[in-house]
Short mmCIF file of C-alpha atoms and ligand atoms in Angstrom, two decimals:
data_model
loop_
_atom_site.label_atom_id
_atom_site.label_comp_id
_atom_site.label_asym_id
_atom_site.label_seq_id
_atom_site.Cartn_x
_atom_site.Cartn_y
_atom_site.Cartn_z
CA MET J 122 218.88 175.26 400.08
CA LEU J 123 219.52 176.88 403.46
CA PRO J 124 221.90 179.83 403.45
CA PRO J 125 225.32 178.85 404.84
CA MET J 126 226.05 179.67 408.49
CA PRO J 127 228.20 182.82 408.38
CA GLY J 128 231.62 182.88 410.04
CA LEU J 129 232.24 184.88 413.19
CA ILE J 130 233.29 188.13 411.63
CA GLU J 131 230.13 188.36 409.57
CA ARG J 132 227.97 187.23 412.48
CA TYR J 133 229.41 189.57 415.12
CA ARG J 134 230.91 192.37 413.04
CA ASP J 135 229.29 195.05 415.24
CA HIS J 136 231.37 193.77 418.18
CA LEU J 137 234.62 193.18 416.28
CA PRO J 138 237.28 195.56 414.89
CA PHE J 139 236.40 194.91 411.23
CA GLU J 140 234.67 197.28 408.83
CA PRO J 141 232.47 196.19 405.94
CA GLY J 142 234.79 195.75 402.96
CA ASP J 143 237.76 194.56 405.05
CA PRO J 144 239.23 191.23 403.91
CA VAL J 145 237.66 188.29 405.74
CA VAL J 146 239.44 184.94 405.97
CA SER J 147 236.86 182.45 407.24
CA LEU J 148 236.26 178.72 407.27
CA GLY J 149 232.79 179.04 408.82
CA GLU J 150 234.05 178.90 412.43
CA GLY J 151 231.93 179.39 415.55
CA SER J 152 228.23 178.57 416.06
CA THR J 153 229.29 175.46 417.98
CA PRO J 154 226.82 173.15 419.76
CA LEU J 155 225.94 173.50 423.44
CA VAL J 156 225.04 170.00 424.62
CA TYR J 157 223.31 169.20 427.92
CA ALA J 158 225.21 166.57 429.94
CA PRO J 159 222.67 164.56 431.98
CA ARG J 160 225.07 162.13 433.66
CA LEU J 161 227.58 164.81 434.53
CA SER J 162 224.74 166.97 435.87
CA ASP J 163 223.67 164.10 438.14
CA ARG J 164 227.17 163.68 439.51
CA VAL J 165 227.67 167.39 440.13
CA GLY J 166 224.18 168.24 441.41
CA ALA J 167 223.77 171.13 438.96
CA ASP J 168 222.66 171.57 435.35
CA VAL J 169 225.78 171.21 433.21
CA TRP J 170 226.22 171.90 429.52
CA LEU J 171 229.21 171.21 427.29
CA LYS J 172 230.33 173.85 424.78
CA ILE J 173 231.72 171.66 422.01
CA GLU J 174 234.52 173.75 420.51
CA GLY J 175 235.97 170.67 418.81
CA THR J 176 233.39 171.17 416.06
CA ASN J 177 235.22 174.25 414.79
CA PRO J 178 236.78 173.82 411.30
CA THR J 179 240.20 172.63 412.51
CA GLY J 180 238.82 170.98 415.66
CA SER J 181 239.54 173.57 418.35
CA PHE J 182 238.42 176.99 419.60
CA LYS J 183 241.63 178.50 418.20
CA ASP J 184 239.73 179.02 414.91
CA ARG J 185 237.62 181.74 416.54
CA GLY J 186 240.72 183.79 417.20
CA MET J 187 242.47 182.79 414.00
CA THR J 188 239.78 184.06 411.60
CA CYS J 189 240.31 187.51 413.15
CA ALA J 190 244.11 187.34 413.47
CA VAL J 191 244.64 186.17 409.88
CA SER J 192 242.04 188.57 408.43
CA ALA J 193 243.86 191.41 410.20
CA ALA J 194 247.22 190.11 408.93
CA VAL J 195 245.91 190.24 405.34
CA ARG J 196 244.56 193.76 405.94
CA GLU J 197 247.99 194.85 407.25
CA GLY J 198 249.77 193.33 404.24
CA ALA J 199 251.73 190.71 406.22
CA GLU J 200 253.73 188.22 404.16
CA ALA J 201 253.48 185.36 406.58
CA VAL J 202 251.97 184.32 409.88
CA VAL J 203 253.99 182.68 412.64
CA CYS J 204 253.17 181.19 416.02
CA ALA J 205 254.52 179.14 418.88
CA SER J 206 252.17 176.31 419.67
CA THR J 207 251.42 173.28 421.79
CA GLY J 208 249.59 172.06 418.65
CA ASN J 209 246.15 173.55 418.07
CA THR J 210 247.31 177.09 417.33
CA ALA J 211 249.69 175.56 414.76
CA ALA J 212 246.91 173.55 413.10
CA SER J 213 244.59 176.56 413.03
CA ALA J 214 247.21 179.08 411.86
CA ALA J 215 248.30 176.68 409.11
CA ALA J 216 244.73 176.25 407.85
CA TYR J 217 243.84 179.96 407.87
CA ALA J 218 247.19 180.89 406.29
CA ALA J 219 246.51 178.35 403.52
CA ARG J 220 243.05 179.83 403.05
CA ALA J 221 244.48 183.35 402.86
CA GLY J 222 247.36 182.41 400.54
CA LEU J 223 249.92 183.48 403.16
CA ARG J 224 252.98 181.55 404.23
CA GLY J 225 252.70 179.94 407.64
CA ALA J 226 255.45 178.91 410.03
CA VAL J 227 254.75 177.21 413.32
CA ILE J 228 257.19 176.48 416.14
CA VAL J 229 256.31 173.49 418.30
CA PRO J 230 258.12 171.79 421.19
CA GLU J 231 259.96 168.82 419.67
CA GLY J 232 258.20 165.48 420.16
CA LYS J 233 255.53 167.08 422.37
CA ILE J 234 252.65 167.67 420.00
CA ALA J 235 249.67 165.39 419.41
CA THR J 236 249.67 163.41 416.14
CA GLY J 237 246.49 164.90 414.70
CA LYS J 238 247.68 168.46 415.18
CA LEU J 239 251.03 167.74 413.56
CA ALA J 240 249.30 166.09 410.59
CA GLN J 241 247.06 169.15 410.17
CA ALA J 242 249.89 171.70 410.27
CA LEU J 243 251.90 169.70 407.72
CA MET J 244 248.94 169.02 405.42
CA HIS J 245 248.03 172.71 405.32
CA GLY J 246 251.53 173.42 404.04
CA ALA J 247 252.98 175.30 407.00
CA ARG J 248 256.64 175.10 407.78
CA VAL J 249 256.69 173.10 411.00
CA ILE J 250 259.73 173.78 413.16
CA ALA J 251 260.42 171.43 416.06
CA LEU J 252 262.15 173.42 418.78
CA ARG J 253 264.46 171.69 421.18
CA GLY J 254 262.76 173.50 424.02
CA ASN J 255 259.32 174.01 425.56
CA PHE J 256 256.35 176.19 424.61
CA ASP J 257 257.42 179.12 426.77
CA GLU J 258 260.82 179.28 425.04
CA ALA J 259 259.13 178.98 421.62
CA LEU J 260 256.83 181.92 422.41
CA LYS J 261 259.73 184.10 423.51
CA LEU J 262 261.57 183.36 420.25
CA VAL J 263 258.63 184.04 417.91
CA ARG J 264 257.92 187.31 419.71
CA ALA J 265 261.50 188.37 418.96
CA LEU J 266 261.19 187.16 415.37
CA ALA J 267 257.96 189.08 414.76
CA ALA J 268 259.51 192.26 416.18
CA ARG J 269 262.24 192.14 413.50
CA HIS J 270 260.43 190.90 410.37
CA PRO J 271 257.19 191.63 408.40
CA VAL J 272 255.44 188.57 409.78
CA SER J 273 252.29 188.55 411.84
CA LEU J 274 252.40 186.82 415.22
CA VAL J 275 249.10 184.95 415.70
CA ASN J 276 249.52 183.69 419.26
CA SER J 277 246.97 184.87 421.81
CA VAL J 278 249.27 187.79 422.67
CA ASN J 279 247.72 189.11 419.42
CA GLU J 280 244.69 191.25 420.36
CA PHE J 281 242.66 189.96 417.39
CA ARG J 282 242.81 186.44 418.82
CA ILE J 283 241.06 187.64 422.00
CA GLN J 284 238.52 189.59 419.96
CA GLY J 285 237.55 186.50 417.97
CA GLN J 286 237.50 184.15 420.92
CA LYS J 287 235.22 186.41 422.99
CA THR J 288 232.39 185.48 420.59
CA ALA J 289 232.07 182.11 422.34
CA ALA J 290 230.71 184.01 425.36
CA PHE J 291 228.18 185.79 423.10
CA GLU J 292 227.02 182.40 421.83
CA LEU J 293 226.61 181.03 425.36
CA VAL J 294 224.52 184.02 426.41
CA GLU J 295 222.32 183.44 423.34
CA GLN J 296 222.13 179.67 423.78
CA LEU J 297 221.20 179.84 427.48
CA GLY J 298 219.11 183.00 427.34
CA GLY J 299 221.58 184.68 429.68
CA GLU J 300 220.97 182.11 432.47
CA LEU J 301 224.49 180.94 433.32
CA ASP J 302 226.11 180.93 436.78
CA ALA J 303 229.57 179.48 436.19
CA LEU J 304 231.99 178.69 433.37
CA CYS J 305 234.58 175.91 433.77
CA ILE J 306 237.53 176.29 431.43
CA PRO J 307 241.03 174.83 431.03
CA VAL J 308 243.79 177.43 431.30
CA GLY J 309 247.11 177.24 429.46
CA ASN J 310 248.48 180.48 428.03
CA ALA J 311 245.33 182.10 429.52
CA GLY J 312 244.11 183.76 426.32
CA ASN J 313 240.81 181.94 426.22
CA ILE J 314 239.66 182.72 429.75
CA THR J 315 240.62 186.34 429.10
CA ALA J 316 238.53 186.29 425.92
CA TYR J 317 235.44 184.73 427.54
CA TRP J 318 235.55 187.27 430.37
CA ARG J 319 235.80 190.09 427.82
CA GLY J 320 232.85 188.66 425.90
CA PHE J 321 230.69 188.15 428.99
CA ASN J 322 231.34 191.70 430.14
CA GLU J 323 230.43 193.09 426.72
CA ALA J 324 227.25 191.00 426.76
CA GLY J 325 226.35 192.21 430.28
CA HIS J 326 226.54 188.80 432.02
CA ARG J 327 229.16 187.89 434.60
CA PRO J 328 229.23 184.17 435.52
CA ARG J 329 231.88 182.87 437.90
CA MET J 330 235.01 182.04 435.93
CA LEU J 331 236.40 178.74 437.21
CA GLY J 332 239.80 178.11 435.60
CA PHE J 333 241.62 174.79 435.80
CA GLN J 334 245.27 174.00 435.20
CA ALA J 335 247.01 170.63 435.12
CA ALA J 336 248.81 170.02 438.41
CA GLY J 337 252.18 169.69 436.66
CA ALA J 338 251.66 172.95 434.77
CA ALA J 339 249.86 175.19 437.26
CA PRO J 340 251.72 178.50 437.52
CA LEU J 341 248.54 180.49 438.26
CA VAL J 342 247.68 178.18 441.13
CA LEU J 343 251.23 178.26 442.52
CA GLY J 344 251.64 181.97 441.92
CA ALA J 345 254.98 181.49 440.13
CA PRO J 346 256.16 180.32 436.69
CA VAL J 347 256.88 176.60 436.28
CA ALA J 348 260.23 175.93 434.57
CA ASN J 349 259.48 172.43 433.27
CA PRO J 350 255.71 172.01 432.90
CA GLU J 351 254.55 168.41 432.54
CA THR J 352 251.09 166.94 431.95
CA VAL J 353 249.29 164.46 429.70
CA ALA J 354 247.17 167.44 428.59
CA SER J 355 249.68 168.75 426.05
CA ALA J 356 247.54 171.74 425.00
CA ILE J 357 247.91 173.27 428.47
CA ARG J 358 251.53 172.26 429.09
CA ILE J 359 252.56 175.89 429.69
CA GLY J 360 254.65 177.23 432.55
CA ASN J 361 254.45 180.99 432.12
CA PRO J 362 251.10 182.17 430.69
CA ALA J 363 251.22 185.32 428.55
CA ARG J 364 247.83 186.58 429.82
CA TRP J 365 248.60 185.94 433.49
CA GLU J 366 247.22 189.18 435.03
CA GLU J 367 244.11 189.29 432.84
CA ALA J 368 243.25 185.68 433.67
CA MET J 369 243.65 186.31 437.41
CA ASP J 370 241.50 189.43 437.08
CA ALA J 371 238.76 187.45 435.31
CA MET J 372 238.69 184.88 438.10
CA THR J 373 238.86 187.35 440.97
CA SER J 374 236.39 189.92 439.68
CA SER J 375 233.84 187.23 438.76
CA GLY J 376 234.01 185.58 442.19
CA GLY J 377 235.62 182.56 440.58
CA ALA J 378 238.85 180.71 441.24
CA VAL J 379 241.78 178.91 439.70
CA ASN J 380 242.51 175.33 440.76
CA ALA J 381 244.68 172.41 439.73
CA VAL J 382 243.60 168.95 438.60
CA SER J 383 245.86 165.90 438.46
CA ASP J 384 246.53 163.95 435.26
CA ASP J 385 244.54 161.04 436.71
CA GLN J 386 241.55 163.31 437.30
CA ILE J 387 241.89 164.67 433.75
CA LEU J 388 242.02 161.17 432.26
CA ASP J 389 239.04 160.01 434.36
CA ALA J 390 236.96 162.95 433.11
CA TYR J 391 238.20 162.34 429.54
CA ARG J 392 236.98 158.71 429.62
CA PHE J 393 233.76 159.61 431.44
CA LEU J 394 232.76 162.19 428.83
CA ALA J 395 233.41 159.77 425.98
CA ALA J 396 231.84 156.69 427.57
CA SER J 397 228.93 158.29 429.46
CA GLU J 398 228.05 161.43 427.52
CA GLY J 399 229.10 160.37 424.01
CA VAL J 400 231.44 163.36 423.71
CA PHE J 401 235.07 162.82 422.73
CA CYS J 402 237.29 165.77 423.61
CA GLU J 403 241.06 165.99 423.95
CA PRO J 404 242.69 165.61 427.39
CA ALA J 405 243.25 169.35 427.98
CA SER J 406 239.55 169.99 427.38
CA ALA J 407 238.61 167.40 430.00
CA ALA J 408 240.43 169.49 432.61
CA SER J 409 237.32 171.72 432.78
CA VAL J 410 235.13 168.73 433.69
CA ALA J 411 237.76 167.21 435.98
CA GLY J 412 237.84 170.52 437.81
CA LEU J 413 234.06 170.70 438.15
CA LEU J 414 233.96 167.10 439.44
CA SER J 415 236.74 167.56 441.97
CA HIS J 416 236.10 171.13 443.14
CA GLY J 417 232.29 171.29 442.78
CA SER J 418 230.08 173.97 441.26
CA ARG J 419 230.51 176.38 444.21
CA GLY J 420 226.76 176.89 444.48
CA ALA J 421 226.20 177.47 440.77
CA ALA J 422 222.96 175.93 439.46
CA ARG J 423 223.71 176.31 435.74
CA VAL J 424 227.24 175.53 434.60
CA VAL J 425 228.99 175.36 431.23
CA CYS J 426 232.19 173.37 430.71
CA VAL J 427 234.19 174.47 427.68
CA LEU J 428 235.47 171.48 425.71
CA THR J 429 238.22 173.27 423.85
CA GLY J 430 239.36 170.65 421.32
CA HIS J 431 238.29 167.43 419.59
CA GLY J 432 239.33 163.99 420.84
CA LEU J 433 240.56 162.95 417.39
CA LYS J 434 243.39 165.46 417.75
CA ASP J 435 245.25 163.07 420.02
CA PRO J 436 244.48 159.46 419.04
CA GLN J 437 247.54 158.09 420.82
CA THR J 438 246.48 159.28 424.27
CA ALA J 439 243.03 157.80 423.62
CA LEU J 440 244.44 154.41 422.61
CA ASP J 441 246.79 154.43 425.61
CA HIS J 442 243.89 154.92 428.03
CA ALA J 443 240.96 153.08 426.45
CA GLY J 444 239.92 149.41 426.42
CA ALA J 445 241.56 146.81 424.18
CA VAL J 446 240.38 145.59 420.76
CA VAL J 447 238.87 142.06 420.82
CA PRO J 448 240.43 139.65 418.27
CA CYS J 449 238.10 137.11 416.62
CA ASP J 450 238.20 134.16 414.19
CA PRO J 451 235.80 134.33 411.20
CA GLU J 452 233.17 131.87 412.57
CA LEU J 453 229.68 132.47 413.99
CA GLY J 454 230.49 130.81 417.34
CA ALA J 455 233.51 132.99 417.84
CA ILE J 456 231.60 136.11 416.86
CA GLU J 457 228.82 135.21 419.29
CA ARG J 458 231.28 134.81 422.12
CA ALA J 459 233.06 138.03 421.22
CA VAL J 460 229.93 140.18 420.80
CA LEU J 461 227.58 138.81 423.45
CA ARG J 462 229.90 137.92 426.27
C1 PLP G 680 244.98 176.35 423.49
C2 PLP G 680 244.19 175.33 424.21
C3 PLP G 680 243.85 175.46 425.57
C4 PLP G 680 244.33 176.60 426.43
O1 PLP G 680 243.87 177.85 426.02
P1 PLP G 680 244.69 179.15 426.50
O2 PLP G 680 244.06 180.26 425.77
O3 PLP G 680 246.10 178.90 426.07
O4 PLP G 680 244.56 179.24 427.97
C5 PLP G 680 243.05 174.50 426.14
N1 PLP G 680 242.62 173.43 425.44
C6 PLP G 680 242.94 173.26 424.15
C7 PLP G 680 242.44 172.06 423.44
C8 PLP G 680 243.74 174.19 423.49
O5 PLP G 680 244.07 174.00 422.22
#
């Protein structure tokens, strides 16, 4: 039998703030596939790869940060972990809290989270609190809560989240032998772009960081917070990113940029990836590809698009924007017409 693939902390311990003997809460996260995208490459006129973060244990990149944040919470003797979430942080925090035997509480905007993510958080036994407010309000409240009580805040304001997530940059440098000119990435609370930039700097490679926000939730593009962010890409429906300055620094010092993409562009890229590359990601993830398609590779020859979460997270958006099911009577003639037409 092959030895199991180690989780991130074991794999990159030399680059992470964990000593041998520290508690490690892992579900075998990281080591995600990098898949070449031939049709997308044709359209863009560059070599494009997809970093498939949806293959992490709970289906999003949040697991990279969560293994570190929850391991540190156990080391500190926290009684519970809490977060505000547009969905994936909640699913990931709930899973890692269950694994660690800690209580988990997640605050989500009421009615605004994708079905799969809600199912995960509930199944993992977290207390799921539906806030009559948006993500930005939820984050403000959990920060205040964590300042008063012995609970560990596992949003990306937590330094351990950034530490864990930077390992995706290490993997890209390994997978592409250091030959990478630009990284396209969706930006919500701006933790992930901050983490990649940190990782690339530590690895000694500095590709252009091309960040993309949904047009209805694009504070970094507008240069001011957005009071009521709106987009089909619920994972990046954020109006006041916590890592604002660091994200802007990553884009400026790498010679990159931040741009907006419309919901229609996001949905087009979402369907294109599924139908033409065989890769099903969630809408927020498709913002990276929508951005590359609409803004170009800016001279980069080798580009990676980060697909942050799995398409199965949000089955309703998929069903709303995909083709219809074909009904059929149980007879050969009917089947022939249905299949071969
Ligand atoms: C959290 C998340 C993002 C945004 O990441 P930030 O670190 O908040 O910028 C993008 N896509 C998906 C699927 C996410 O879950």
